[in-house]
N, C-alpha and C. Protein backbone atom coordinates (compact mmCIF):
# COMPACT_ATOMS: atom_id res chain seq x y z
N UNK A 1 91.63 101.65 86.23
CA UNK A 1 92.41 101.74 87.44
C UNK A 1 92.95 100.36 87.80
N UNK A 2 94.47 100.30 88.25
CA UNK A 2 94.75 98.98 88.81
C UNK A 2 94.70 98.99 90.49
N UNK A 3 94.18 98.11 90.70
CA UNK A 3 94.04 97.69 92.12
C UNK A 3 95.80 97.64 92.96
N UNK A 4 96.25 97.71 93.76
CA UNK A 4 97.01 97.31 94.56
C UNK A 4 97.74 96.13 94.14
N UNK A 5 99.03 95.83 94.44
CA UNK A 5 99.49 94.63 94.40
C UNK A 5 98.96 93.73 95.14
N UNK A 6 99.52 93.97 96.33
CA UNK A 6 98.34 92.76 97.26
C UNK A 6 98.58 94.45 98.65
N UNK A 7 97.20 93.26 99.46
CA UNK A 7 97.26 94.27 100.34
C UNK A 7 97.39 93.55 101.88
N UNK A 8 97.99 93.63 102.64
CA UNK A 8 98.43 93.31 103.81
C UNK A 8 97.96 93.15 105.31
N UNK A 9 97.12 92.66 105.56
CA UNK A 9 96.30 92.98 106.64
C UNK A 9 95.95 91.79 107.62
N UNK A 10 95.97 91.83 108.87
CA UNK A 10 95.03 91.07 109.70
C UNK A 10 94.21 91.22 110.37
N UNK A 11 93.16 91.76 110.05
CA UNK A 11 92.28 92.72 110.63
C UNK A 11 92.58 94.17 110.65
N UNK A 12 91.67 95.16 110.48
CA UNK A 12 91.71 96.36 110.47
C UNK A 12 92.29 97.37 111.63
N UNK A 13 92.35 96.87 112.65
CA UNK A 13 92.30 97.51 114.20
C UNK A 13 93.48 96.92 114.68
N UNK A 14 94.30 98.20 115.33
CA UNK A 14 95.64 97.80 116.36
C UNK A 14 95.25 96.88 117.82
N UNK A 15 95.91 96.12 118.15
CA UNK A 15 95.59 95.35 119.31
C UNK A 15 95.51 96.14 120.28
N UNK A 16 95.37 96.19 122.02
CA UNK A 16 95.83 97.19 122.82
C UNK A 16 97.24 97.58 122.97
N UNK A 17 98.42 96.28 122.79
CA UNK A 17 99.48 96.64 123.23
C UNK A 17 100.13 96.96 122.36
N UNK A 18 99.52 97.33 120.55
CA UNK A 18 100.60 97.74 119.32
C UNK A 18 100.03 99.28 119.91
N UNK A 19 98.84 99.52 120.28
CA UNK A 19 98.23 100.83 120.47
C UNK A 19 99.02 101.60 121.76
N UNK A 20 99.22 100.89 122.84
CA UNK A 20 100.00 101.43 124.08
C UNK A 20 101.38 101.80 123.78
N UNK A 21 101.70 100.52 122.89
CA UNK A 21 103.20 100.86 122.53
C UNK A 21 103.62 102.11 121.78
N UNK A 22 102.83 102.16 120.63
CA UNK A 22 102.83 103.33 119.94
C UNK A 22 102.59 104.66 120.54
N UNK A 23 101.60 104.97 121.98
CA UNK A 23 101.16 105.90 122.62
C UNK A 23 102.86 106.45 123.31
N UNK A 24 103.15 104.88 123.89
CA UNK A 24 104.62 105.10 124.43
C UNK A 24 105.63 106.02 124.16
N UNK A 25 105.82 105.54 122.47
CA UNK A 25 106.28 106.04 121.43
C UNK A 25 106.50 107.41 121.47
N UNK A 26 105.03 108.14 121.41
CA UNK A 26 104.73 109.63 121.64
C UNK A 26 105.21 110.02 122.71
N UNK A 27 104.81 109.74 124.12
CA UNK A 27 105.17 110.07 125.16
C UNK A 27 106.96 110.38 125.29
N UNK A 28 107.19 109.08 124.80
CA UNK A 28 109.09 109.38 124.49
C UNK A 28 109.54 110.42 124.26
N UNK A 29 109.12 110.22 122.90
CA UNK A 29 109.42 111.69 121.96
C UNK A 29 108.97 112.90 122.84
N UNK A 30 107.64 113.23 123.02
CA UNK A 30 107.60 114.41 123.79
C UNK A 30 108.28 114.90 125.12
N UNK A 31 108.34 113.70 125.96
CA UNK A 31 109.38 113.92 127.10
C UNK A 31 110.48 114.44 126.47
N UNK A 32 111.15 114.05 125.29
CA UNK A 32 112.61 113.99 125.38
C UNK A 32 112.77 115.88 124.21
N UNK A 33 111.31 116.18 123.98
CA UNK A 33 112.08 117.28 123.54
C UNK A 33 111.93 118.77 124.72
N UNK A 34 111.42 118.29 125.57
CA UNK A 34 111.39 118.92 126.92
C UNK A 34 112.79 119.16 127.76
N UNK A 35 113.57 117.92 127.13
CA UNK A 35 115.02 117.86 128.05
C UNK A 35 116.06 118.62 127.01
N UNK A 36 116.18 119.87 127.67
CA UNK A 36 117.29 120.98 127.48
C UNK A 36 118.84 120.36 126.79
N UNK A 37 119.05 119.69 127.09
CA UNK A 37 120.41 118.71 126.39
C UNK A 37 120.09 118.28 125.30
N UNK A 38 118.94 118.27 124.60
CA UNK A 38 118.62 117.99 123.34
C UNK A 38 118.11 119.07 122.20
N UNK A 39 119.14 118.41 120.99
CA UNK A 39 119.73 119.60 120.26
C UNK A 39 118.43 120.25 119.85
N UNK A 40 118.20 121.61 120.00
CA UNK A 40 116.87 122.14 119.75
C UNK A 40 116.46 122.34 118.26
N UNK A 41 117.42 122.40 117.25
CA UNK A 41 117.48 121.89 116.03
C UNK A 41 116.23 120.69 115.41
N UNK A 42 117.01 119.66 116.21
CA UNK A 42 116.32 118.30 115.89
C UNK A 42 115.25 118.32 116.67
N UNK A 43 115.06 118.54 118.32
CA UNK A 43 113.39 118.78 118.55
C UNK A 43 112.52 119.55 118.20
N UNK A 44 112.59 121.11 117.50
CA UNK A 44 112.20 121.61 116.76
C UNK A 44 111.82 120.66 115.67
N UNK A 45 112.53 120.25 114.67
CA UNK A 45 111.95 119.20 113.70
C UNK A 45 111.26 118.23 114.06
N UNK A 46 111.49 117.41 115.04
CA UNK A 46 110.38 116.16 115.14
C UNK A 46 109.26 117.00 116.07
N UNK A 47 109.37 118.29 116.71
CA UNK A 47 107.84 118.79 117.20
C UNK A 47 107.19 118.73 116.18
N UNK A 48 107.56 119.61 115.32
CA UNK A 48 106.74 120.16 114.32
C UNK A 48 106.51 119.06 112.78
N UNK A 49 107.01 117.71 113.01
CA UNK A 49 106.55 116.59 112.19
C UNK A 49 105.40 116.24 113.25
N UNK A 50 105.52 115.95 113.97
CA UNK A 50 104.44 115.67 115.32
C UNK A 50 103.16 116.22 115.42
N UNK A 51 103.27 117.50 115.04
CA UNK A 51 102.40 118.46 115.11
C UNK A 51 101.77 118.31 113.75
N UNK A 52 102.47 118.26 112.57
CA UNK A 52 101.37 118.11 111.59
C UNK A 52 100.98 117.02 110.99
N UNK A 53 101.61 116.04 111.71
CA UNK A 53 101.11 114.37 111.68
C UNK A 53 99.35 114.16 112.58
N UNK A 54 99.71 114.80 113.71
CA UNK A 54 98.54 115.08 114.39
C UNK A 54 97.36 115.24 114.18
N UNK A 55 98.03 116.95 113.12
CA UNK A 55 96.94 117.57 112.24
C UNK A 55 96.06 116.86 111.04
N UNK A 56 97.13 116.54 110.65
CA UNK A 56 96.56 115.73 109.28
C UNK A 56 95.58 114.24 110.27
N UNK A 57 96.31 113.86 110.77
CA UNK A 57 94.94 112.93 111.71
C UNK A 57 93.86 113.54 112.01
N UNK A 58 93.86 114.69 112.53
CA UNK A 58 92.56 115.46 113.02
C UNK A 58 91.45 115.62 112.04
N UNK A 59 92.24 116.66 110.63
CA UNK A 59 91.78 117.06 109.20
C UNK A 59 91.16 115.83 108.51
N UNK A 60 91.91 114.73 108.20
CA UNK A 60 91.34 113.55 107.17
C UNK A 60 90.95 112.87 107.79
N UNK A 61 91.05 112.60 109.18
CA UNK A 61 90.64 111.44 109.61
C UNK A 61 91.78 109.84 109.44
N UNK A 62 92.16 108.90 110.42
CA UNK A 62 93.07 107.73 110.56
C UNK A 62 92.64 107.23 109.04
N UNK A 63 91.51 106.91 108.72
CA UNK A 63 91.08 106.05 107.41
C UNK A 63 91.55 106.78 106.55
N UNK A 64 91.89 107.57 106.12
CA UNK A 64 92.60 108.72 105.22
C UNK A 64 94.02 109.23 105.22
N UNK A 65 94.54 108.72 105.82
CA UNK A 65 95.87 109.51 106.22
C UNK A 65 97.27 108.19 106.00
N UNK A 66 98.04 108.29 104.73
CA UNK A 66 98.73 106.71 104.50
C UNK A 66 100.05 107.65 104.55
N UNK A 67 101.08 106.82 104.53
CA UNK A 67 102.79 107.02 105.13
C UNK A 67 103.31 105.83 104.05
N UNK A 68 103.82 106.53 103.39
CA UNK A 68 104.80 105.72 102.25
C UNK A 68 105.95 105.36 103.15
N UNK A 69 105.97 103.71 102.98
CA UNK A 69 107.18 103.10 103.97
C UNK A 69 107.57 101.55 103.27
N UNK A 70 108.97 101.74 102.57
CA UNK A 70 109.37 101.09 101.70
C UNK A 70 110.89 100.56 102.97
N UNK A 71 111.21 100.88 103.93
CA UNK A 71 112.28 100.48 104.68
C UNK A 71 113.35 101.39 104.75
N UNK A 72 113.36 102.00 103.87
CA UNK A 72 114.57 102.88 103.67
C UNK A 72 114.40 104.20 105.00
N UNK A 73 115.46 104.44 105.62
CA UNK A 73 116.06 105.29 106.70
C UNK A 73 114.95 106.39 107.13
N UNK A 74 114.57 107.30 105.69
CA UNK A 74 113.85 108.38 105.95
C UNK A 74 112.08 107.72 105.79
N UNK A 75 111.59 106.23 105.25
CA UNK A 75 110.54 105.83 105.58
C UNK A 75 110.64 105.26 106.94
N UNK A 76 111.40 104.97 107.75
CA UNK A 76 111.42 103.77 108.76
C UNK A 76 111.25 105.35 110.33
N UNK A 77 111.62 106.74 109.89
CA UNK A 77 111.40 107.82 110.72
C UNK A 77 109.99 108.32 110.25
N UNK A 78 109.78 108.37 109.22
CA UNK A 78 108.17 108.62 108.94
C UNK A 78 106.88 107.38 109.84
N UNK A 79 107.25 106.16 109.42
CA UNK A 79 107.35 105.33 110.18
C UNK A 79 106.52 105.04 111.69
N UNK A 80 107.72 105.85 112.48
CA UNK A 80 107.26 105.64 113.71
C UNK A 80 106.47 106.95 114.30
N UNK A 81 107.16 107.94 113.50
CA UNK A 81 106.08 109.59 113.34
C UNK A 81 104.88 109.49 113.56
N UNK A 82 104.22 108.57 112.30
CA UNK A 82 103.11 107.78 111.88
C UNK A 82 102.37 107.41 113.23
N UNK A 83 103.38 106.16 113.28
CA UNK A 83 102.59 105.47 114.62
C UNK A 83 102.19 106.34 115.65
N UNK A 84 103.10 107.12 116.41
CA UNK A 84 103.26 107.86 117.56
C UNK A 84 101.95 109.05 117.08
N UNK A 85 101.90 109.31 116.59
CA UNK A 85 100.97 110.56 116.08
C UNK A 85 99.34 110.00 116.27
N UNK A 86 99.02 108.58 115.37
CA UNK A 86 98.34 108.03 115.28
C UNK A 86 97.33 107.83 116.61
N UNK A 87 98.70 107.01 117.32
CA UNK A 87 97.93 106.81 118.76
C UNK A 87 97.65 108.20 119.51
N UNK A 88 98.82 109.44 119.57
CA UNK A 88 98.48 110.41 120.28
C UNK A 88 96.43 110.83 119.92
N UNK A 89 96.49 110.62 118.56
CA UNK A 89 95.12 111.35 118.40
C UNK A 89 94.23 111.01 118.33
N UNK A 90 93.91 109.06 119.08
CA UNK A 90 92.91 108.72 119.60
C UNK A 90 93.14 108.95 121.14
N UNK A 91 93.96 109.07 121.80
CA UNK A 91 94.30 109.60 123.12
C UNK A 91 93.32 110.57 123.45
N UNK A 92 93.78 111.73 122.24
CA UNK A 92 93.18 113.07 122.48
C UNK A 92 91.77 113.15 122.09
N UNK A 93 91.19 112.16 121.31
CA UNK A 93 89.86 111.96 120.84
C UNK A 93 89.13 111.34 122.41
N UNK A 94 89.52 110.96 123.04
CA UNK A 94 89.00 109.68 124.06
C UNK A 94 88.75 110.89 125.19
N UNK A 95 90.16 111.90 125.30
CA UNK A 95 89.94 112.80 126.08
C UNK A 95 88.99 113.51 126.19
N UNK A 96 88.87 114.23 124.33
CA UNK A 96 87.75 115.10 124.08
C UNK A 96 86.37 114.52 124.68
N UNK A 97 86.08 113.16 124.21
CA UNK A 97 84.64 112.70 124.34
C UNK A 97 84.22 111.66 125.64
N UNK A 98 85.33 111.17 126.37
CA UNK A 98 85.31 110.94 127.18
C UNK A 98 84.63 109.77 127.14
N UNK A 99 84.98 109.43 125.55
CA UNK A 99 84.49 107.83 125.13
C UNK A 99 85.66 106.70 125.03
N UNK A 100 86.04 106.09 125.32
CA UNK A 100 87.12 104.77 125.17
C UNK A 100 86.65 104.65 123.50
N UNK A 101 87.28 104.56 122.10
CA UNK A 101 87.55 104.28 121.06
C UNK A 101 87.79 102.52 121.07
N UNK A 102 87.06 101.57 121.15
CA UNK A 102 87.72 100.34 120.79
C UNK A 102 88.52 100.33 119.83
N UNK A 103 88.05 100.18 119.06
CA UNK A 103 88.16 99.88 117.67
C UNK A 103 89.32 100.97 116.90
N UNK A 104 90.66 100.93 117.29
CA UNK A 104 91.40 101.72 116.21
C UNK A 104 92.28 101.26 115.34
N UNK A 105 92.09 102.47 114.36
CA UNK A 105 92.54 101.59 113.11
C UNK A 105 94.20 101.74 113.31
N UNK A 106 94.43 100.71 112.48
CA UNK A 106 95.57 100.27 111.91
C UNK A 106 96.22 101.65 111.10
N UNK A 107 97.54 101.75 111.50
CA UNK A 107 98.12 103.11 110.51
C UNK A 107 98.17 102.08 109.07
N UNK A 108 97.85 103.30 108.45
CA UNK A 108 98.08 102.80 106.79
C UNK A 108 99.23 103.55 106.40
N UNK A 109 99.68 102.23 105.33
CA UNK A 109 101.22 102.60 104.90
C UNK A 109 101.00 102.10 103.28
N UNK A 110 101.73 102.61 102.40
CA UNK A 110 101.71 102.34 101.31
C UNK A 110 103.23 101.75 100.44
N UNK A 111 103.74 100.96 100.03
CA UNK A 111 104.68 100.53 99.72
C UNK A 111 104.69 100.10 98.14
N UNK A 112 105.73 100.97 97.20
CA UNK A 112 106.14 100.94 96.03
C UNK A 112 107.34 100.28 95.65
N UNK A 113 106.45 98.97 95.13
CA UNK A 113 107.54 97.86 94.97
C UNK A 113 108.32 97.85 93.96
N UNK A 114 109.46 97.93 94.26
CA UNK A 114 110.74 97.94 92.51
C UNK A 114 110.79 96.77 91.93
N UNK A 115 109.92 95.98 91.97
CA UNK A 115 110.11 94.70 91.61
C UNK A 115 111.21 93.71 91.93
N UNK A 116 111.76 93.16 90.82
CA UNK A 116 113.09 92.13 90.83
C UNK A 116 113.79 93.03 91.33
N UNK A 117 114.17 94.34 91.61
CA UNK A 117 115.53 95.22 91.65
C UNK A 117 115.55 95.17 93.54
N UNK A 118 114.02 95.23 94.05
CA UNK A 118 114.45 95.08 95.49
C UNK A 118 115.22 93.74 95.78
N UNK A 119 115.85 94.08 97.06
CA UNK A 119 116.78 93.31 97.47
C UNK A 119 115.97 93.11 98.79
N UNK A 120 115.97 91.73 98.53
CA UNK A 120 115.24 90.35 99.25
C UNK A 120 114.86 90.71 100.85
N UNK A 121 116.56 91.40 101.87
CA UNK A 121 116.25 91.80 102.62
C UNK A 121 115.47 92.70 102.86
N UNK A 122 115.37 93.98 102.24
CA UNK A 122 114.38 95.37 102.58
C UNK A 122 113.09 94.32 102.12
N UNK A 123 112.72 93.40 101.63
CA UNK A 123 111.09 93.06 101.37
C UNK A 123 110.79 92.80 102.71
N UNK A 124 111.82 91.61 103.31
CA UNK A 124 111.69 90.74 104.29
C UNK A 124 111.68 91.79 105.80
N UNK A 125 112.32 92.97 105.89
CA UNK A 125 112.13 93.69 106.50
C UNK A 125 111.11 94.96 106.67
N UNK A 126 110.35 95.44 105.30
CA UNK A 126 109.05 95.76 105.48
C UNK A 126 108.04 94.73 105.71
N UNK A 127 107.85 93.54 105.66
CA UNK A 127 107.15 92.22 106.23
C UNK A 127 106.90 92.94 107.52
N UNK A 128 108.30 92.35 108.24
CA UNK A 128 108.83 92.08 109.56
C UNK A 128 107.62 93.61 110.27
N UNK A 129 107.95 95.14 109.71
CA UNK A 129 107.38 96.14 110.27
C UNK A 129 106.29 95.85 110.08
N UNK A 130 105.35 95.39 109.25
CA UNK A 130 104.13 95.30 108.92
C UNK A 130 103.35 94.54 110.20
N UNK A 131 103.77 93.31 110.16
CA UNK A 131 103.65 92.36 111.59
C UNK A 131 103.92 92.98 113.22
N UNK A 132 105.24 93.54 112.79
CA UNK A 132 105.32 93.88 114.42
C UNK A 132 104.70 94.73 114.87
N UNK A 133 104.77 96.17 113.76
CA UNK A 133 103.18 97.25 114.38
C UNK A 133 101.88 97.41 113.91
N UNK A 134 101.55 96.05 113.38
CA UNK A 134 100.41 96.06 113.04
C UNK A 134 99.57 97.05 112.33
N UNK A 135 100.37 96.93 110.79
CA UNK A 135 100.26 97.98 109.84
C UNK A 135 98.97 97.57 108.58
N UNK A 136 98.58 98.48 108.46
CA UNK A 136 97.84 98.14 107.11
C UNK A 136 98.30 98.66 106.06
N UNK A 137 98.79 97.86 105.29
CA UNK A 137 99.78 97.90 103.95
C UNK A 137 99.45 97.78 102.74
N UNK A 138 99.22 98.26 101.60
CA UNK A 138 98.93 98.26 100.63
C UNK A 138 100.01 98.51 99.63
N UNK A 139 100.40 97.35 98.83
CA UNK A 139 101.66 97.35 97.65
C UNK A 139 101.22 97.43 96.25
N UNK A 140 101.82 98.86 95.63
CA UNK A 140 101.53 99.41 94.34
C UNK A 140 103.02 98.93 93.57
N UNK A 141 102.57 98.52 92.50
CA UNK A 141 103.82 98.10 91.29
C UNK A 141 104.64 99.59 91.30
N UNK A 142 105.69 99.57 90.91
CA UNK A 142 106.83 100.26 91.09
C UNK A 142 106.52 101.77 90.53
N UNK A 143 105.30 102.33 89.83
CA UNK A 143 105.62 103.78 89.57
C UNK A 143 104.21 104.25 90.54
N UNK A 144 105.35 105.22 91.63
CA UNK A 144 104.57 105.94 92.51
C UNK A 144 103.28 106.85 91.99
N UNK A 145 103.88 107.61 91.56
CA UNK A 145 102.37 108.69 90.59
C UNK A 145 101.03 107.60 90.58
N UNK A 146 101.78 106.97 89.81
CA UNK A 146 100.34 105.92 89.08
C UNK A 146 99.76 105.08 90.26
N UNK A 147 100.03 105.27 91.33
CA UNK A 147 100.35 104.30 92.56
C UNK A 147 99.15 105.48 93.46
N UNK A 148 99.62 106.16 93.14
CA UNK A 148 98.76 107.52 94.21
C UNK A 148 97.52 107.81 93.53
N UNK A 149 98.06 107.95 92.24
CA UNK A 149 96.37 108.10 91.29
C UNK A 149 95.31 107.00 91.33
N UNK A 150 96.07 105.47 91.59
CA UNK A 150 94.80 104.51 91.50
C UNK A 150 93.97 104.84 92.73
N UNK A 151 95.30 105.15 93.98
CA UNK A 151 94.51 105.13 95.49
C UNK A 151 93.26 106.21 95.77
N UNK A 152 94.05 107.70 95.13
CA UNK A 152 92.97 108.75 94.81
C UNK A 152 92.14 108.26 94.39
N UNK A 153 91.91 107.19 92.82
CA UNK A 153 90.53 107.01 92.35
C UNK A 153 89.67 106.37 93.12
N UNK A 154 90.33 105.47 93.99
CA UNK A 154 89.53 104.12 94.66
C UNK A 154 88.63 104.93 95.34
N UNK A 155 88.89 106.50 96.41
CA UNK A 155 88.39 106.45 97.71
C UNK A 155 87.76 108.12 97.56
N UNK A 156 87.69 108.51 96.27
CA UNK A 156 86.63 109.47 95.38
C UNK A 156 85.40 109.63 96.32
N UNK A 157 84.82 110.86 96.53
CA UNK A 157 85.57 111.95 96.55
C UNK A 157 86.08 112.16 97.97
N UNK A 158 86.82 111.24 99.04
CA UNK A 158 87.30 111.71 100.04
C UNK A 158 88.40 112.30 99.63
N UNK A 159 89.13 113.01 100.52
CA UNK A 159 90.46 113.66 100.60
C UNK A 159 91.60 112.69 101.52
N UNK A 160 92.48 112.79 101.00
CA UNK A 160 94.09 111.51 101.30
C UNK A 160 94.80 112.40 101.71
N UNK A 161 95.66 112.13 102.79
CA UNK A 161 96.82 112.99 102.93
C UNK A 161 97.91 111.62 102.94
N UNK A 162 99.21 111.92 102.14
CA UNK A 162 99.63 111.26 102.14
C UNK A 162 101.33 111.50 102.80
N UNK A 163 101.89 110.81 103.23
CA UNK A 163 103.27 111.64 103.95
C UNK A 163 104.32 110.40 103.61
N UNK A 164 105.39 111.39 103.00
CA UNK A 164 106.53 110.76 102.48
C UNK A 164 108.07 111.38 103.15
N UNK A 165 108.54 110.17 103.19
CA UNK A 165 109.93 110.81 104.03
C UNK A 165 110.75 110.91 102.73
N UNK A 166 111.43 112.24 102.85
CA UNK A 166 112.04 112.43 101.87
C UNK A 166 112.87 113.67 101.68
N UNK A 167 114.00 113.68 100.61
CA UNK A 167 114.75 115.22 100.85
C UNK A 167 114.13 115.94 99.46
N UNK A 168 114.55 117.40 100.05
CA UNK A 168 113.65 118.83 99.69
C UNK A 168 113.78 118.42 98.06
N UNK A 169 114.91 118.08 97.79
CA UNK A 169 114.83 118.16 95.86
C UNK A 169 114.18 116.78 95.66
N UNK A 170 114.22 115.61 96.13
CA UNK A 170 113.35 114.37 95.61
C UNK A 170 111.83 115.04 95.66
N UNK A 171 111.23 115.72 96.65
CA UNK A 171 109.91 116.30 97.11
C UNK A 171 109.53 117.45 95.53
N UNK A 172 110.66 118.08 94.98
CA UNK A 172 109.95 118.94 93.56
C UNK A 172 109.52 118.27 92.99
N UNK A 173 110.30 116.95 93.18
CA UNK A 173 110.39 116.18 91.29
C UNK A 173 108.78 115.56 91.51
N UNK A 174 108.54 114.82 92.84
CA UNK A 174 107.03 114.56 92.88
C UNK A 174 106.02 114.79 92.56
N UNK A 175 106.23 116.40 93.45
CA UNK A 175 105.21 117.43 93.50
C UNK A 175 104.44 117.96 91.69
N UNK A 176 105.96 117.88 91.17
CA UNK A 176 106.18 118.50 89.67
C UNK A 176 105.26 117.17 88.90
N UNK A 177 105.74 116.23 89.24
CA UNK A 177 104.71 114.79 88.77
C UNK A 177 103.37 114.66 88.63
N UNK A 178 103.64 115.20 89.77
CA UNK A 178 101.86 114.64 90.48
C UNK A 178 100.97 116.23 89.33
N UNK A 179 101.46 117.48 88.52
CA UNK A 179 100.96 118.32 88.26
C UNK A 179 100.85 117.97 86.99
């Protein structure tokens, strides 16, 4: 198995205000698919990314649950999904137990580097996200499969959920990969 490229971190745990912000985040989003002027199309879709971002938090658990985010349009909406979801479901954990959670983790993100072929800015701008929401990042050399299989081996026998932004025919060719 190869280890990670490098892995990205300053400590494990969101500060309070990457954690509030991100809660924010949620709150946004949910207010705004409440308001009737918004196309029910698109709040239909981000409910129901919401909803099983949630889930999958609930099911695997934060330490288990990574978001492939390379910069590109449909990672940078997975992204904040991520975040917003993240915080909603220590919210709802704090509610349930009526315990304050110090300690929460950092969303994990996974990033598949093209090597020489990325362009300087998208590096310098997954940096930039890494820092500003206080991400835990882990960079696999450029072939995804092999990228998912080392992570699967590392964390044996837990279960990973992993969430990729992406369109319906890039999602066969994966799926078809990964079999």
């Amino acid at each position: 198995m190869t280890s990670p490229v490098s892995a990205t971190t300053s400590g494990l745990f969101w500060s309070s205000g990457a954690y509030q912000e991100s809660l924010a985040l949620y709150d946004a989003l949910t207010a705004r698919l409440l308001d009737p002027a918004f196309s029910t199309r698109f709040a239909s879709c981000v409910k129901k990314a919401l909803t099983i971002m949630t889930d999958a938090y609930r099911l695997y658990e934060p330490d288990c649950v990574y978001c492939s985010f390379n910069g590109g349009k449909d990672a940078v909406v997975i992204l904040h999904l991520t975040r917003a979801a993240l915080a909603h479901h220590y919210r709802t954990l704090e509610k349930k137990t009526g315990v304050a959670e110090p300690n929460k983790l950092r969303p994990r993100c996974i990033y598949f580097h093209n090597g020489n072929e990325e362009f300087r800015e998208v590096e310098e701008f997954v940096q930039e996200a890494v820092g500003r929401y206080e991400l835990e990042m882990l960079e696999f050399g450029r072939d995804m499969v092999k990228g998912l299989s080392d992570l699967c081996s590392s964390v044996r026998p837990r279960l990973l959920a992993f969430v990729l932004g992406t369109r319906v025919t890039k999602l066969f060719i994966l799926f078809f990969s990964l079999h």
